[in-house]
Amino acid sequence: MKNQELARIFRHIALYLEMDNEIIFKIRAYENAANSLESLPEDIENIYKKGGVKALEDVQGVGRGIAEKIEEYLKTGKIKHYEEMKKRVPVDIDSLSAVEGLGPKKILILYKKLKIKNLKDLENSAQAGKIRKLAGFGAKTEENILKGIGFAKTSNERFPIGVVLPVAVEIEKRLQSLPYVKRAIVAGSIRRRKETIGDADFLVVSEQPKKVMDYFVSMPDIARVYGRGETKSMIKLKNGLDADLRVVPERSLGAALNYFTGSKEHNVALRTIAIKKGMKLNEYGLFRGPRFTAGKDEEELYKALGLHYIEPEIRENTGEIEASRKNTLPNLISCDDLKGDLQVQTAWTDGANSIEEMAVAAKQHGLSYIVITDHTKSLAVAGGLDEKRLAQQSKEIDRLNGRLDGITVLKGAEVNIMKDGSLDIDNPALRELDVVGFAVHSLFKMPKKEMTERIIRAMNNEHADILFHPTGREIGKRPPFDIGIEKIIDAAKETGTVLEIDAYPSRLDLKDEHIRLAIKNGVKLSIDSDAHNKNHFRFLEFGIAQARRGWAEKKDIINAWPLGKMKKMLK
Ligand code: DGT
Ligand code: CA
Ligand code: CA
Ligand code: ZN
């Protein structure tokens, strides 16, 4: 459970080191450790308990120095070095660095010159025109900061599903393991797998609600208790997430689960149907007059309302109820449907592991093929590959396929779309690749018309197979590009280009409504982890959830198909 806390601290340390102009190698080490901890399936505390510092060092991305810091944190609850950094520059580094265009160096200057510690200070100084006067800032920067604050404000009170889900599942498991708990389920937006989460909602069936409350309000990872009642309590976790728990009667579990899963709009629609049938629906059950009609499980509840069961991910009152009534609900893609992963980075560029390590990890994850898609040359920060290096990589992949069993490694790249819509790798080299992924990684702020034309021009390249993270957003950090998504979907259909659902939890790009629109227009999609280390294949789960929220079926997702069929879909 300390995995996320430590990851957050290491991200902060990396930012502080950047302020200090520390060498890039050292900064990357902390970022890598944070990435690894965020996606680590085991509890870091358990690893330490079993094998001490030595075992910590075996964790991907953790070397001696960082292992010792982890030990220090687990033993004392603090990391001295980090505490000193915070004391020296006491700023709200999370919210400030979430403002687009504000890096650590700028944050430091703002603190030193204007004593800016948080978003409020930043906003005040920007509005007072103080920032434009600082060397290296200017009026344009000030304007962008104000825009950035607006965006950070609207997105920051919510938590990415990638951070919340592992914590919620852990708490759910702990509750479930208590001897006096019959069932424990996480409901709300987490069960619907929304891309961001306001708070966590737990439901428990137990004959000893008092004991459940005792346990819940004294869990080790709590920052504060807002309230504790007979059957309901509310807390804040140390990671900042609020959580509430309710104990419900067994015969009402289905009704309670349905009510607290939401969405609110879906609930309202169901209640209206109940009323039309002369019944009443609430969190205790479905009633005809005083008589309890249904409510023990959700299936029976939907049935009693004359509906087919509706999966949580599509309970948004966007047509699912009508489809349920007419029995035309989609047969949603499921967790074990994926056969391959079409976007994987390696240590050839900004990934942490070798091609072989990634292939082995993918196989363990149950996949039978992956595409290696390292960045290409115009992305200098990632050490992008040129035509020559791609050819070298191709040879290594051939050798590897000769040795590996049960997994096929395909050749690909994540090619950059240049300003004019051309690609930064020449066509003869692209022809040699099995899968050409392509994406915008520069000039994010182009006007809508230009950006749309730029991307469409790239889609018209005879080798361009999959448009990666099509809208370029980073949740809570960077808004999507200003693009005409309908035009891009039309162009995808016309050119036979696949659109990606990037499963990386901070991207989840495309989003649900765009996925639905693409499918409606007959466009095919892929679900890719965008893995940068060998633990990242777990992210596919978030991509599948996103696809389900977009009503996707197996037939819509090309990497849910066997390799041969998938390849035929490509240009
Ligand atoms: P969140 O927490 O903002 O990510 O989203 P939810 O959907 O988890 O919302 P939350 O935690 O406020 O409430 C959990 C569920 O409880 C919600 O999905 C539906 C139900 N609910 C809450 N308030 C209302 C309400 O006023 N009317 C109805 N019908 N249902 C509600
Ligand atoms: Ca909630
Ligand atoms: Ca709630
Ligand atoms: Zn990318």
Coordinates of C-alpha atoms and ligand atoms in Angstrom, one line a residue:
M1 CA 0.0 0.0 0.0
K2 CA 3.0 2.3 0.3
N3 CA 3.8 1.9 -3.4
Q4 CA 1.8 4.9 -4.5
E5 CA 3.1 7.1 -1.6
L6 CA 6.7 6.3 -2.4
A7 CA 6.1 6.8 -6.1
R8 CA 4.7 10.3 -5.4
I9 CA 7.7 11.2 -3.2
F10 CA 10.1 10.0 -5.8
R11 CA 8.4 12.1 -8.5
H12 CA 8.7 15.1 -6.1
I13 CA 12.4 14.4 -5.6
A14 CA 13.0 14.2 -9.3
L15 CA 11.3 17.7 -9.6
Y16 CA 13.5 19.1 -6.8
L17 CA 16.6 17.6 -8.4
E18 CA 15.7 19.3 -11.6
M19 CA 15.4 22.7 -9.8
D20 CA 19.0 22.1 -8.6
N21 CA 20.2 21.4 -12.1
E22 CA 21.1 17.8 -11.1
I23 CA 22.4 15.6 -13.9
I24 CA 19.7 14.1 -16.0
F25 CA 20.8 10.5 -15.2
K26 CA 20.0 11.0 -11.5
I27 CA 16.6 12.6 -12.2
R28 CA 15.7 9.8 -14.5
A29 CA 16.6 7.3 -11.8
Y30 CA 13.9 8.7 -9.5
E31 CA 11.4 9.0 -12.3
N32 CA 12.0 5.4 -13.3
A33 CA 11.6 4.2 -9.7
A34 CA 8.4 6.1 -9.5
N35 CA 7.1 4.6 -12.7
S36 CA 8.0 1.2 -11.6
L37 CA 6.4 1.5 -8.1
E38 CA 3.2 2.9 -9.6
S39 CA 2.7 -0.3 -11.6
L40 CA 4.3 -2.8 -9.3
P41 CA 1.9 -5.6 -8.5
E42 CA 3.3 -6.5 -5.1
D43 CA 3.3 -4.5 -2.0
I44 CA 6.7 -2.9 -1.6
E45 CA 6.5 -3.3 2.2
N46 CA 6.0 -7.1 1.8
I47 CA 9.0 -7.3 -0.5
Y48 CA 11.1 -5.5 2.1
K49 CA 9.8 -7.6 4.9
K50 CA 10.7 -10.8 3.0
G51 CA 14.1 -9.9 1.7
G52 CA 15.3 -6.5 3.0
V53 CA 17.2 -3.9 1.0
K54 CA 18.6 -6.7 -1.3
A55 CA 15.0 -7.6 -2.4
L56 CA 14.2 -4.0 -2.9
E57 CA 17.1 -3.7 -5.3
D58 CA 15.6 -6.5 -7.4
V59 CA 12.6 -4.4 -8.1
Q60 CA 12.7 -2.9 -11.6
G61 CA 14.1 0.6 -11.6
V62 CA 15.4 0.5 -8.0
G63 CA 19.1 0.7 -7.3
R64 CA 21.1 0.7 -4.1
G65 CA 20.5 4.4 -3.3
I66 CA 16.8 4.4 -3.9
A67 CA 16.4 1.0 -2.1
E68 CA 17.9 2.6 1.0
K69 CA 15.5 5.6 0.7
I70 CA 12.6 3.1 0.6
E71 CA 13.9 1.4 3.7
E72 CA 14.2 4.7 5.5
Y73 CA 10.6 5.5 4.6
L74 CA 9.3 2.1 5.6
K75 CA 11.1 2.3 8.9
T76 CA 10.7 6.0 9.9
G77 CA 7.8 7.2 7.8
K78 CA 10.0 9.9 6.3
I79 CA 12.9 10.4 3.9
K80 CA 15.3 12.9 5.4
H81 CA 16.7 14.1 2.1
Y82 CA 13.2 14.8 0.8
E83 CA 12.1 16.6 4.0
E84 CA 15.1 18.9 3.6
M85 CA 14.2 19.6 0.0
K86 CA 10.7 20.5 1.0
K87 CA 11.9 22.8 3.8
R88 CA 14.2 24.6 1.4
V89 CA 11.6 25.2 -1.3
P90 CA 8.2 24.7 0.5
V91 CA 5.9 24.8 -2.5
D92 CA 2.8 22.7 -3.5
I93 CA 4.8 21.0 -6.1
D94 CA 2.0 18.7 -7.3
S95 CA -0.4 21.5 -8.2
L96 CA 2.2 23.9 -9.5
S97 CA 3.8 21.4 -11.8
A98 CA 0.4 20.3 -13.0
V99 CA 0.1 23.8 -14.7
E100 CA 1.1 23.3 -18.3
G101 CA 4.3 25.0 -19.1
L102 CA 5.5 25.3 -15.5
G103 CA 8.6 23.2 -15.0
P104 CA 10.7 22.9 -11.8
K105 CA 13.1 25.6 -12.8
K106 CA 10.3 28.1 -13.3
I107 CA 8.7 27.0 -10.1
L108 CA 11.9 27.7 -8.2
I109 CA 12.3 31.2 -9.7
L110 CA 8.7 32.0 -8.9
Y111 CA 9.2 30.9 -5.3
K112 CA 12.5 32.9 -5.0
K113 CA 11.4 36.1 -6.6
L114 CA 7.7 36.2 -5.8
K115 CA 7.3 33.8 -2.9
I116 CA 4.8 31.8 -4.9
K117 CA 3.9 28.6 -3.1
N118 CA 0.6 27.4 -4.5
L119 CA -1.9 27.9 -7.2
K120 CA -3.6 30.7 -5.4
D121 CA -0.3 32.7 -5.1
L122 CA 0.4 31.9 -8.7
E123 CA -3.0 33.2 -9.9
N124 CA -2.7 36.4 -7.8
S125 CA 0.8 37.2 -9.1
A126 CA -0.3 36.4 -12.7
Q127 CA -3.4 38.6 -12.4
A128 CA -1.3 41.4 -10.9
G129 CA 1.0 41.3 -13.9
K130 CA 4.0 40.5 -11.8
I131 CA 5.1 37.4 -13.6
R132 CA 5.7 39.0 -17.0
K133 CA 8.3 41.2 -15.4
L134 CA 10.6 38.3 -14.4
A135 CA 13.5 37.5 -16.6
G136 CA 12.7 34.6 -18.9
F137 CA 8.9 34.8 -18.5
G138 CA 7.1 37.6 -20.4
A139 CA 3.5 38.4 -21.1
K140 CA 2.8 35.4 -23.3
T141 CA 4.1 33.0 -20.5
E142 CA 1.9 34.9 -18.0
E143 CA -1.1 34.4 -20.2
N144 CA -0.4 30.7 -20.6
I145 CA 0.0 30.3 -16.9
L146 CA -3.4 31.8 -16.3
K147 CA -4.9 29.4 -18.9
G148 CA -3.0 26.5 -17.3
I149 CA -4.3 27.4 -13.8
G150 CA -7.9 27.3 -15.2
F151 CA -7.3 23.8 -16.6
A152 CA -5.5 22.5 -13.5
K153 CA -8.2 23.8 -11.2
T154 CA -11.0 22.0 -13.1
S155 CA -9.1 18.7 -13.3
N156 CA -7.2 18.5 -10.1
E157 CA -9.7 17.6 -7.5
R158 CA -10.2 14.3 -9.3
F159 CA -7.8 11.4 -9.2
P160 CA -6.8 9.3 -12.2
I161 CA -8.3 5.8 -12.2
G162 CA -4.7 4.4 -12.6
V163 CA -3.8 5.7 -9.2
V164 CA -7.1 4.9 -7.5
L165 CA -8.0 1.4 -8.7
P166 CA -5.1 -0.5 -7.1
V167 CA -5.7 1.3 -3.8
A168 CA -9.5 0.6 -3.9
V169 CA -9.0 -3.1 -4.8
E170 CA -6.5 -3.4 -1.9
I171 CA -9.0 -2.0 0.6
E172 CA -11.8 -4.1 -0.9
K173 CA -9.7 -7.2 -0.4
R174 CA -8.8 -6.3 3.2
L175 CA -12.5 -5.7 4.0
Q176 CA -13.5 -8.9 2.3
S177 CA -10.9 -10.8 4.4
L178 CA -12.5 -9.7 7.7
P179 CA -14.2 -12.7 9.4
Y180 CA -17.4 -10.6 10.1
V181 CA -17.7 -9.3 6.5
K182 CA -19.8 -11.3 4.1
R183 CA -19.3 -9.2 1.0
A184 CA -17.2 -6.1 0.3
I185 CA -17.5 -4.3 -3.1
V186 CA -16.2 -1.1 -4.5
A187 CA -19.0 0.8 -6.2
G188 CA -19.3 4.4 -7.6
S189 CA -17.3 5.7 -10.5
I190 CA -14.5 3.2 -9.7
R191 CA -16.8 0.3 -10.6
R192 CA -17.8 2.2 -13.7
R193 CA -14.1 2.7 -14.4
K194 CA -14.4 6.4 -15.1
E195 CA -11.1 7.9 -16.2
T196 CA -11.0 10.1 -13.1
I197 CA -12.5 9.5 -9.7
G198 CA -14.0 11.9 -7.2
D199 CA -14.2 9.6 -4.2
A200 CA -14.3 5.9 -3.5
D201 CA -17.5 4.2 -2.4
F202 CA -17.4 0.9 -0.6
L203 CA -20.3 -1.4 0.2
V204 CA -20.2 -4.1 2.8
V205 CA -22.6 -6.8 3.9
S206 CA -22.1 -7.7 7.6
E207 CA -24.1 -8.5 10.6
Q208 CA -21.7 -6.6 12.8
P209 CA -21.6 -3.1 11.3
K210 CA -20.0 -1.6 14.4
K211 CA -16.9 -3.8 13.9
V212 CA -16.7 -2.9 10.3
M213 CA -16.8 0.8 11.2
D214 CA -14.1 0.3 13.8
Y215 CA -11.9 -1.3 11.3
F216 CA -12.5 1.2 8.5
V217 CA -11.8 4.3 10.5
S218 CA -8.6 2.9 12.0
M219 CA -7.0 1.7 8.8
P220 CA -3.2 2.6 8.7
D221 CA -3.5 4.7 5.5
I222 CA -6.0 7.2 6.8
A223 CA -5.2 11.0 7.0
R224 CA -8.4 11.9 8.7
V225 CA -11.9 10.7 9.7
Y226 CA -14.7 13.0 8.6
G227 CA -17.4 11.1 10.2
R228 CA -18.3 7.8 11.7
G229 CA -21.9 6.5 12.0
E230 CA -23.8 3.3 12.7
T231 CA -23.8 2.1 9.1
K232 CA -21.8 4.8 7.3
S233 CA -18.3 6.4 7.7
M234 CA -16.3 8.8 5.7
I235 CA -12.5 9.2 5.6
K236 CA -9.6 10.8 3.8
L237 CA -6.7 8.5 2.8
K238 CA -3.1 9.7 3.0
N239 CA -2.9 9.9 -0.8
G240 CA -5.6 12.6 -0.6
L241 CA -8.5 10.4 -1.8
D242 CA -11.8 10.5 0.1
A243 CA -13.6 7.2 0.7
D244 CA -16.9 6.3 2.2
L245 CA -18.2 3.0 3.4
R246 CA -21.7 1.8 4.0
V247 CA -23.0 -1.4 5.5
V248 CA -26.1 -2.6 3.8
P249 CA -28.6 -5.5 4.5
E250 CA -27.9 -8.6 2.5
R251 CA -31.3 -8.7 0.8
S252 CA -30.6 -5.1 -0.4
L253 CA -27.1 -5.7 -1.8
G254 CA -28.1 -5.7 -5.4
A255 CA -30.2 -2.5 -5.0
A256 CA -27.5 -0.8 -3.0
L257 CA -24.9 -1.8 -5.4
N258 CA -27.0 -0.5 -8.3
Y259 CA -27.7 2.7 -6.5
F260 CA -24.2 3.5 -5.4
T261 CA -22.6 2.4 -8.7
G262 CA -24.6 5.0 -10.5
S263 CA -24.2 6.9 -12.6
K264 CA -26.7 9.3 -11.1
E265 CA -28.3 9.8 -14.5
H266 CA -28.6 6.0 -15.0
N267 CA -30.2 5.7 -11.6
V268 CA -32.8 8.5 -12.3
A269 CA -33.7 6.7 -15.6
L270 CA -34.2 3.4 -13.8
R271 CA -36.3 5.0 -11.1
T272 CA -38.6 6.5 -13.7
I273 CA -39.1 3.1 -15.3
A274 CA -40.0 1.6 -11.9
I275 CA -42.5 4.4 -11.3
K276 CA -44.1 3.8 -14.7
K277 CA -44.5 0.1 -13.8
G278 CA -46.2 1.2 -10.5
M279 CA -43.2 0.3 -8.4
K280 CA -40.7 2.2 -6.3
L281 CA -36.9 1.8 -6.6
N282 CA -34.4 2.9 -4.0
E283 CA -31.1 1.7 -2.4
Y284 CA -33.1 -0.9 -0.3
G285 CA -34.8 -2.6 -3.2
L286 CA -37.6 -2.5 -5.7
F287 CA -41.0 -2.4 -4.0
R288 CA -44.6 -2.8 -5.1
G289 CA -46.5 -1.0 -2.4
P290 CA -44.9 -2.2 0.8
R291 CA -43.9 -5.5 -0.8
F292 CA -40.2 -6.2 -1.6
T293 CA -40.0 -7.4 -5.2
A294 CA -36.3 -7.5 -6.0
G295 CA -33.0 -6.3 -4.8
K296 CA -30.7 -9.1 -3.7
D297 CA -28.7 -9.0 -6.9
E298 CA -28.5 -6.6 -9.8
E299 CA -29.5 -9.2 -12.5
E300 CA -32.9 -9.8 -10.8
L301 CA -33.4 -6.0 -10.4
Y302 CA -32.9 -5.3 -14.1
K303 CA -35.1 -8.2 -15.0
A304 CA -37.9 -7.0 -12.7
L305 CA -37.7 -3.7 -14.6
G306 CA -38.0 -5.5 -17.9
L307 CA -34.4 -5.0 -18.8
H308 CA -31.4 -7.0 -19.7
Y309 CA -28.4 -6.7 -17.4
I310 CA -26.3 -3.6 -18.1
E311 CA -22.5 -3.6 -17.5
P312 CA -21.3 -0.9 -15.0
E313 CA -19.0 0.8 -17.6
I314 CA -21.9 1.9 -19.8
R315 CA -24.3 3.0 -17.1
E316 CA -24.3 6.7 -18.1
N317 CA -27.8 7.1 -19.5
T318 CA -26.4 7.5 -23.0
G319 CA -28.7 5.0 -24.7
E320 CA -27.9 1.9 -22.7
I321 CA -31.3 1.6 -21.2
E322 CA -33.1 1.6 -24.6
A323 CA -30.6 -0.9 -26.0
S324 CA -31.1 -3.1 -23.0
R325 CA -34.9 -3.0 -23.5
K326 CA -34.5 -3.9 -27.1
N327 CA -31.8 -6.5 -26.4
T328 CA -29.3 -4.7 -28.6
L329 CA -26.6 -4.1 -26.0
P330 CA -23.1 -4.5 -27.3
N331 CA -21.2 -7.7 -26.3
L332 CA -18.4 -5.7 -24.6
I333 CA -14.8 -6.7 -25.1
S334 CA -13.5 -8.4 -22.0
C335 CA -10.3 -8.5 -20.0
D336 CA -8.8 -11.7 -21.6
D337 CA -9.7 -10.8 -25.2
L338 CA -6.5 -9.1 -26.0
K339 CA -3.9 -11.1 -28.0
G340 CA -1.3 -8.5 -28.6
D341 CA 0.0 -5.1 -27.7
L342 CA 0.7 -2.7 -30.5
Q343 CA 2.6 0.1 -28.7
V344 CA 5.7 -0.9 -26.6
Q345 CA 8.8 1.2 -25.9
T346 CA 12.2 -0.2 -25.0
A347 CA 15.6 0.8 -23.7
W348 CA 16.5 1.6 -27.3
T349 CA 14.8 4.9 -26.5
D350 CA 12.9 6.0 -23.4
G351 CA 11.8 2.6 -22.1
A352 CA 13.5 0.9 -19.2
N353 CA 13.8 -2.7 -20.5
S354 CA 15.3 -4.6 -23.4
I355 CA 13.2 -5.9 -26.2
E356 CA 13.6 -9.4 -24.9
E357 CA 12.6 -8.4 -21.3
M358 CA 9.5 -6.7 -22.7
A359 CA 8.6 -9.8 -24.9
V360 CA 9.0 -12.1 -21.9
A361 CA 6.8 -9.9 -19.7
A362 CA 4.2 -9.7 -22.5
K363 CA 4.1 -13.4 -22.8
Q364 CA 3.6 -13.8 -19.0
H365 CA 0.8 -11.3 -19.3
G366 CA -0.9 -13.8 -21.7
L367 CA -0.2 -12.0 -24.9
S368 CA 1.0 -13.7 -28.0
Y369 CA 2.4 -10.8 -30.0
I370 CA 3.8 -7.3 -29.4
V371 CA 5.0 -4.5 -31.6
I372 CA 8.2 -2.7 -30.6
T373 CA 7.4 1.0 -31.3
D374 CA 10.3 3.1 -30.1
H375 CA 10.3 6.8 -30.8
T376 CA 11.9 8.2 -34.0
K377 CA 14.6 10.7 -34.7
S378 CA 12.9 14.1 -34.4
L379 CA 12.0 13.3 -30.8
A380 CA 15.5 14.1 -29.5
V381 CA 14.7 14.1 -25.8
A382 CA 13.8 10.4 -26.0
G383 CA 16.8 9.6 -28.2
G384 CA 14.6 8.8 -31.1
L385 CA 15.8 6.2 -33.7
D386 CA 16.8 7.1 -37.3
E387 CA 16.5 4.8 -40.3
K388 CA 19.9 3.2 -39.6
R389 CA 19.1 2.4 -36.0
L390 CA 15.7 1.0 -37.0
A391 CA 17.4 -1.3 -39.4
Q392 CA 19.7 -2.4 -36.6
Q393 CA 16.8 -3.0 -34.3
S394 CA 15.1 -5.0 -37.0
K395 CA 18.0 -7.4 -37.1
E396 CA 17.9 -7.8 -33.3
I397 CA 14.2 -8.6 -33.5
D398 CA 14.9 -11.3 -36.1
R399 CA 17.5 -12.9 -33.9
L400 CA 15.2 -12.7 -30.9
N401 CA 12.2 -14.3 -32.7
G402 CA 14.5 -17.2 -33.6
R403 CA 15.0 -17.8 -29.9
L404 CA 11.7 -16.9 -28.3
D405 CA 8.8 -19.3 -27.9
G406 CA 5.2 -18.5 -27.5
I407 CA 5.5 -14.8 -28.4
T408 CA 6.0 -13.0 -31.7
V409 CA 7.9 -9.7 -31.7
L410 CA 6.8 -7.4 -34.6
K411 CA 8.8 -4.5 -35.9
G412 CA 7.3 -1.0 -35.6
A413 CA 7.9 2.5 -34.5
E414 CA 6.2 5.6 -33.0
V415 CA 6.9 7.9 -35.9
N416 CA 6.5 11.7 -35.4
I417 CA 4.1 13.7 -37.5
M418 CA 6.0 16.9 -38.5
K419 CA 4.5 20.3 -38.8
D420 CA 3.5 19.8 -42.4
G421 CA 2.0 16.4 -41.8
S422 CA 4.9 14.5 -43.2
L423 CA 6.5 11.7 -41.2
D424 CA 10.1 11.9 -39.8
I425 CA 11.1 8.5 -41.2
D426 CA 11.4 8.0 -45.0
N427 CA 9.0 5.6 -46.8
P428 CA 11.6 2.9 -47.7
A429 CA 12.3 2.5 -44.0
L430 CA 8.7 2.5 -43.1
R431 CA 8.0 -0.2 -45.7
E432 CA 10.3 -2.5 -43.7
L433 CA 8.2 -2.2 -40.6
D434 CA 5.3 -4.5 -39.7
V435 CA 3.3 -1.8 -37.9
V436 CA 3.8 2.0 -38.3
G437 CA 2.4 3.9 -35.3
F438 CA 2.5 7.7 -35.8
A439 CA 1.7 10.5 -33.5
V440 CA 1.9 14.2 -32.8
H441 CA 4.7 15.0 -30.3
S442 CA 5.3 18.7 -31.1
L443 CA 3.5 22.0 -31.7
F444 CA 0.6 21.0 -29.6
K445 CA -1.1 24.4 -29.8
M446 CA -1.6 24.6 -33.6
P447 CA -5.0 26.1 -34.6
K448 CA -7.8 23.5 -35.1
K449 CA -7.9 23.6 -38.9
E450 CA -4.1 23.3 -39.3
M451 CA -3.8 20.5 -36.7
T452 CA -6.6 18.5 -38.2
E453 CA -5.1 18.8 -41.7
R454 CA -1.7 18.0 -40.4
I455 CA -2.9 14.7 -38.9
I456 CA -5.1 13.8 -41.9
R457 CA -2.1 14.3 -44.2
A458 CA -0.1 11.9 -42.1
M459 CA -3.0 9.4 -42.2
N460 CA -2.8 9.5 -46.0
N461 CA 0.8 8.1 -45.9
E462 CA 0.6 4.7 -47.5
H463 CA 2.4 3.1 -44.5
A464 CA 0.8 4.9 -41.6
D465 CA -1.1 2.2 -39.8
I466 CA -2.2 3.4 -36.3
L467 CA -2.7 6.9 -35.1
F468 CA -1.3 6.8 -31.5
H469 CA -2.9 8.7 -28.6
P470 CA -5.0 10.6 -31.2
T471 CA -5.9 13.7 -29.1
G472 CA -2.7 14.1 -27.2
R473 CA -4.2 14.9 -23.8
E474 CA -2.6 14.1 -20.5
I475 CA -5.2 13.9 -17.8
G476 CA -4.9 16.7 -15.3
K477 CA -1.9 18.1 -17.1
R478 CA -2.5 18.9 -20.8
P479 CA -5.8 19.4 -22.6
P480 CA -6.4 17.6 -25.9
F481 CA -5.2 19.2 -29.1
D482 CA -7.8 21.3 -30.8
I483 CA -8.9 19.0 -33.6
G484 CA -11.9 18.1 -35.6
I485 CA -12.4 14.6 -34.3
E486 CA -15.3 13.9 -36.8
K487 CA -13.0 14.7 -39.7
I488 CA -10.2 12.5 -38.3
I489 CA -12.7 9.6 -37.9
D490 CA -13.9 10.1 -41.5
A491 CA -10.3 10.1 -42.7
A492 CA -9.5 7.0 -40.7
K493 CA -12.4 5.2 -42.4
E494 CA -11.3 6.5 -45.9
T495 CA -7.6 5.6 -45.5
G496 CA -8.0 2.4 -43.5
T497 CA -6.1 3.9 -40.6
V498 CA -6.6 2.4 -37.1
L499 CA -7.2 4.7 -34.2
E500 CA -5.5 3.9 -30.9
I501 CA -7.0 3.7 -27.4
D502 CA -3.8 4.4 -25.4
A503 CA -4.2 2.6 -22.1
Y504 CA -1.5 4.6 -20.2
P505 CA -3.5 5.8 -17.2
S506 CA -2.6 9.5 -17.7
R507 CA -3.7 9.3 -21.4
L508 CA -6.7 7.1 -21.9
D509 CA -6.8 8.5 -25.4
L510 CA -9.2 8.1 -27.3
K511 CA -12.0 8.9 -24.8
D512 CA -15.3 7.0 -24.5
E513 CA -17.5 9.2 -26.7
H514 CA -14.9 9.3 -29.5
I515 CA -14.5 5.5 -29.3
R516 CA -18.2 5.2 -29.8
L517 CA -18.2 7.6 -32.6
A518 CA -15.4 5.8 -34.4
I519 CA -17.1 2.4 -34.0
K520 CA -20.4 3.9 -35.3
N521 CA -18.4 5.0 -38.4
G522 CA -16.9 1.6 -39.0
V523 CA -13.4 2.6 -37.9
K524 CA -11.2 -0.1 -36.2
L525 CA -9.3 0.5 -33.0
S526 CA -6.4 -0.9 -31.0
I527 CA -5.9 -1.0 -27.3
D528 CA -2.2 -0.5 -26.4
S529 CA -0.4 -0.2 -23.1
D530 CA 2.2 2.3 -24.3
A531 CA 4.5 0.4 -22.0
H532 CA 7.7 2.0 -20.9
N533 CA 8.7 -0.9 -18.6
K534 CA 7.9 -4.5 -18.2
N535 CA 5.2 -4.0 -15.5
H536 CA 3.3 -1.6 -17.7
F537 CA 1.4 -4.4 -19.5
R538 CA -1.0 -4.1 -16.5
F539 CA -2.2 -0.8 -18.0
L540 CA -4.0 -2.8 -20.7
E541 CA -6.7 -3.3 -18.1
F542 CA -7.4 0.5 -18.1
G543 CA -7.5 0.5 -21.9
I544 CA -10.0 -2.3 -21.9
A545 CA -12.2 -0.5 -19.4
Q546 CA -12.0 2.6 -21.6
A547 CA -13.0 0.6 -24.7
R548 CA -15.9 -0.9 -22.8
R549 CA -17.0 2.6 -21.8
G550 CA -17.0 3.3 -25.5
W551 CA -19.2 0.3 -26.2
A552 CA -16.4 -1.6 -28.0
E553 CA -16.7 -5.3 -29.0
K554 CA -14.0 -7.7 -29.9
K555 CA -14.7 -7.2 -33.6
D556 CA -13.8 -3.5 -33.2
I557 CA -10.4 -4.0 -31.6
I558 CA -7.7 -5.3 -34.0
N559 CA -5.3 -6.6 -31.3
A560 CA -8.1 -8.8 -30.0
W561 CA -7.7 -10.7 -33.2
P562 CA -5.2 -13.4 -34.1
L563 CA -2.0 -12.2 -35.5
G564 CA -2.7 -13.1 -39.2
K565 CA -6.1 -11.3 -39.2
M566 CA -4.7 -8.3 -37.4
K567 CA -1.9 -7.9 -40.0
K568 CA -4.4 -8.0 -42.9
M569 CA -6.1 -5.0 -41.4
L570 CA -2.9 -2.9 -41.7
K571 CA -1.8 -1.0 -44.8
Ligands
DGT1 P1 -17.3 10.5 -8.4 O1 -17.2 10.1 -7.0 O2 -17.5 12.0 -8.6 O3 -16.2 10.0 -9.3 O4 -18.6 9.8 -9.1 P2 -19.6 8.8 -8.4 O5 -20.5 8.3 -9.5 O6 -18.9 7.8 -7.7 O7 -20.5 9.7 -7.5 P3 -20.7 9.8 -5.9 O8 -19.6 9.2 -5.2 O9 -21.1 11.2 -5.6 O10 -22.0 8.9 -5.6 C1 -21.9 7.5 -5.8 C2 -23.2 7.0 -6.5 O11 -24.3 7.2 -5.7 C3 -23.5 7.7 -7.8 O12 -22.8 7.1 -8.9 C4 -24.9 7.5 -7.9 C5 -25.4 7.6 -6.4 N1 -25.9 8.9 -6.1 C6 -25.2 9.9 -5.5 N2 -26.0 11.0 -5.3 C7 -27.1 10.7 -6.0 C8 -28.4 11.4 -6.2 O13 -28.5 12.6 -5.8 N3 -29.3 10.8 -6.9 C9 -29.2 9.5 -7.3 N4 -30.2 8.9 -8.0 N5 -28.1 8.8 -7.1 C10 -27.1 9.4 -6.5
CA2 CA -17.5 8.2 -5.9
CA3 CA -19.2 9.1 -2.6
ZN4 ZN 3.8 9.0 -27.9

